[in-house]
Structures are given as C-alpha cells and as structure tokens.
C-alpha cells in the first residue's frame, strides 16, 4: 500500500530531524521535537497496523490476496531489517541494572538473515521471560554465531551474563543464545518487530526471503545508515539530557505482537523525553 | 582599504539578495500609544522607531499621520552559553513588550530563550553647563583660576536617546521562553517557557513565582507543551495559555497559587475527516491574543485563525482559513520544516479585523463582520511608498485571473511570522525576514 511506503518515508524524515536538532544552535527545541515524535508515532502506527492485520491473517493461514501482497512486500523490507536490532549503546545511562538488558549486535548480512531470524525468534522467547528492556541502540557489526560470548563481553555487566544462562537453562541452548534487545529505537524496534512476525512466516516459507534479499538491502540500506547515524548521536543526546532516563520497564509477559508494540511505545516517548 | 579603483568592478548584486541571519526580525511590538514601535532581531538587537509628529494646525485632518523613523538601536542580548549543560543560548529576541508609560521614560521588556531584561529608554536633550570646577570639556580646572562662583544652567543640546538595562531577570527558566506578558496591574508580568509559566514582579529579579507547571514527573509521559501565554487586558488575575495540542486554558490566580488546574479549557474536537500524520502538528497553537475588549481570544494554528468567546469553551465562534490550499502539501511542508513555522496573529484596535501572516510575503486580514478575508503582499518590488496595496489571490482552481499566484509557485522562504497593529489607528507593522513594512490605512482620511 502506498501509505505504508509513505509512512516509512515519514519515519525516516522524522528521525533525520531529530538527529539534526542536536546540532542546531540554541539547544534542542522541546516543542519541535515533541511534534516530530508525534508524527513518528503516528507513522509507525500506520506502518504497523496493516502489518499486524496481515500477520494475523497469515498466522491463521487465511489470506486474502491483498494481505499476501502486503506481507510479501513487507518481507522484502523486514527480514534484513530484522538484522538491525541495535544494541543499546550507552548502558551507563540506563536505569540501574535491576532492569537487565538484552543486547544483541546484528549486522545486515545475507548469510545472517536466516540465522538472525531464528535468533530473533529465540530472543523473542527470551524477552517473554524478561521483565524489562532498555533503549538506546547502536549498530555494530559482529557476526551472530559468535554472539554466544557477546553478552559476556559486552560492557553491560553480569546481568547480561545471567541473561544468557536463563535461555540455556530453558533448553534453548541448541541455538546460540543471542540476547537481543528490541531497542527502543523506533526504527530498529519496528524493524525487529516486523521482523519477528515475519519470522514466523518465513519459517514456514523461507525461500522467499532469500530472493528478496537484494531488494531488501537497497531498501534498508538507508535505514541502517540512519540507525548508525542516529544510534551514535542519540547516545550523545542522552548524555546531554540528564534528567530523562531512557530506560523503560517493559512487561514481557505478553504475546509477541503486543510486546513489540509496547517496546515501540516507550522508545518513541523516549525521543520526546529529553 | 585602499583599492578604490577596483571596487567598481566587484559585482555586488549578489549581496542584495543575501540576508544576514542576524538581521532577521523576530518580533514587532507597538507601545500603548503607538508612538513607538520596537523590533527585535535574531542578532539580539532592538531597534525602536518613533512616529514623527507632524506639525499640527487647526485644519489637521483625521488620519494624517507621520512616518516612523529610527529612534534608538541597542544590543539587548548577547549570545550566551550554559556551561552546565553545554548548550548555546541564542541571542535572538523572542518577544518585546512595552510597559505602560508612567513618566517621561519608556520601559520595555525583551527576552531571549532564557533571560528577560527590562530596558529604560529615556531622552536627554539638555545638559548642564557652567560648572565651577570643570571646564567645558570636563577637565578639572586649576583652582587658582576660579575667581567667581556661578550656578550651572541647563542648556538645550542635541537629542540623545539613552537606553539602559534596569533589571535582568535571569535563571528563571529551564526551557525556552516563548512569551512574556505585562499584567494590567502594572507591577507584574509573566514569562512562559515550554513547560512552565513564571510570574515576576518588575522590581524583583532574584525571585519569581511559578504559576503553571505542566512538566510531567516522567518526561516520557510528555504530551504537550505551552506555546504562548498572555494576561487578560483588564483582569489582573486572569491569564490564558495555549498548548501544542490546540487547547487554551484560562487560569484564575485567585483560585489557587499554582494554576495547574485551569478555570476554563477551550478546545475544539478534531475533525476526523481531516486526520493525517500531521494533524497534531497543525493543531498546535502558535499564538494567542486577547481582544482589546477582553471578551474574545484569537488563536493561530498552522492553517487557520480562530476567534473564541471566553464564555464558550466548546469551540471557537469564528474560524478563518488562512491557507487551506496547503493542507494537501503538509508532507512537503513537514520535510522542509515549514510546518513548524509559528505565525502570529493580531487584532485591530476595535477588534473588528484580525490579521495574520502567510507565505510568499503574503499576509491575510479578515473582517469579522463580513467574514471575508483579503490577501495582501509585503514585498518591496510590488509596492512603492504611498502606493495603495493591492489584494492578491492564490489560484486554487476555477477561473484563473491575471496576477493570481499558483500554489506551487509560492515562496516558502518568504514568510510573514511577526506583525503588530497600532493600538488606536489602522497602522500595521509587518516583518518580512529582515525588512519592516509599515502600512497605514488612509480610508478615514478626509483628504482622500
């Protein structure tokens, strides 16, 4: 649908504006950034609402022709974006570690798409066990297969290590227990969110994903650039705004769709919260 | 600088089009009598214009008025730096408000994002001469040469306008100050930033009283900010503030010390048919003004101006479309940031006409009695001094007349954001980027 593309474009523009506001003279203008974040939120809702209506129908394997088209086109965009779950960067700014955070570093990589999708699913399950998520993301490039040790090496601390043990204890150790932050970065969150649902579908019909990967890369290269830009700048943004904690508590005892939506909400409000 | 021979070869034509950012006018305000007009710019300067009084004779006709000439210029605010937050503070003058005149001097308040200053503008046209101990140049005389005593006398001298800062109201605001408003009690004024409104006494600079605080405990819950605030013109206990959600709140300071709870809230339910990504942005109120009578409120949002009756909270009594043809272009206006432009709106002296700015150097006037609006242009090329301003039209379909401007040829960099209307006469001051236009209505002049 055209307005999904439109919503996507508006989201990109909004993120660019938020980034640019950091370098403007006179400090960050609260009013303008509040309005931009509202637009971002509206665009995201439009972007996702159709997606979920499509996803639910697919899950029931009852599809109308339109839905399929949507999901196909979205699968073009989402699977690689699923790899862009960004790692929260400035962990020192997050709430004290009563909120354990899951971190995952993805790289947009064809080879990893599949495994990432799998990882996303597993981490989704991990999220369900979590009691909180944190925001602030940063794209970095580490290959997921090595991420078994990633969390332990990550700057964030023992809480993450505990994280790792939990999924293993839950019998998911057959997969690399990749902790995964559905970051409150809007873009990455929605990508991952959208990525998660299509994960379930792509598992059923995974061949499509590979065909569309090239198209995806074109489409999401801008996204990853934005995330890179935004990720590095947002941490600086946070450091300037002392009173606005980025960390937000999320209840993870929800079904994945709702959880994704919830993850997105705090993130978008986080943008406002400077 | 000696190469005069070469300067004629330099092409200066490009300089005419280049506008220094610092010269962009950011606020315009008449004083209570209309004799003085103050403008503030992005460079932190204030320029005061004074109306020339023509020599009055017995056959003076109504509407005969003088021109405004520069009276004084001074640097009000300098660029500043907040060391704690590592933030630069712009010197741009956000608002100027005149105090009612109480003696020969004039007082005005000017504010940038953080600091409000009270300036005293006074004239000096006499100076004492004939000191005993000093000579005319001020040098101390040799006492042995003084043989007699005399009393110094005041002699007329060239007019000198002195501007001195009398009060500096600093450190009152964490967020950017967007409005100041002098109370009718003559002693207090309010200053509003994005989340708080403070009330100050004009004589006290180290304390202010917080009367509105909409900052949520958790900034992530923030949904609206304060965009403008004003005291009621007659009732010193009433003030109104507008929000980014399009609501107006009237507060009565007699009810409680902290006016977080409004006395009245004015909001119009959103039209679901017009919903878009940008509905929230275009509903944000950029300016609010009480009518001179105190009965009505005038608000400006991105596409409309609305008149509200203080007695009716459920919606405006009048709505005027300023540039409805932009509704289909909101996405591009969002991209180029024009959708965030904050237009001001003004009443005329009798509250019968309202005026606001638009793009392409256009501004709009609406006659409340007939409900009709006209579009006028503030552009040097199309108006000579003393020429009659002709109305313009935007072509939006139908029959196209000569002189109509197409929507796609509008220049969105030429925006009329700031304006003022003389308190008693039909004289308007329009700020167009770095130019100030003053238009006078000569309809009432008998000589026409």
XYZ file of C-alpha atoms in Angstrom, chain B residues 182-190 199 211 230-239 251-254:
25
model
C 2.737 42.508 31.216
C -0.095 42.442 33.714
C -2.702 45.156 33.856
C -1.722 45.793 37.450
C 1.425 47.474 36.187
C 3.587 45.650 38.670
C 3.920 42.101 37.484
C 4.439 40.205 34.310
C 4.516 36.582 33.276
C 5.196 35.414 37.393
C 2.154 29.684 38.460
C -0.972 36.237 27.920
C -2.538 38.163 30.733
C -6.071 39.415 30.401
C -6.060 43.082 29.376
C -8.267 44.201 32.226
C -8.440 41.483 34.855
C -5.133 41.164 36.581
C -5.962 37.722 37.957
C -6.704 36.053 34.636
C -4.325 34.730 32.062
C -6.481 30.363 34.643
C -7.608 32.428 37.584
C -4.880 33.197 40.057
C -7.391 33.765 42.795
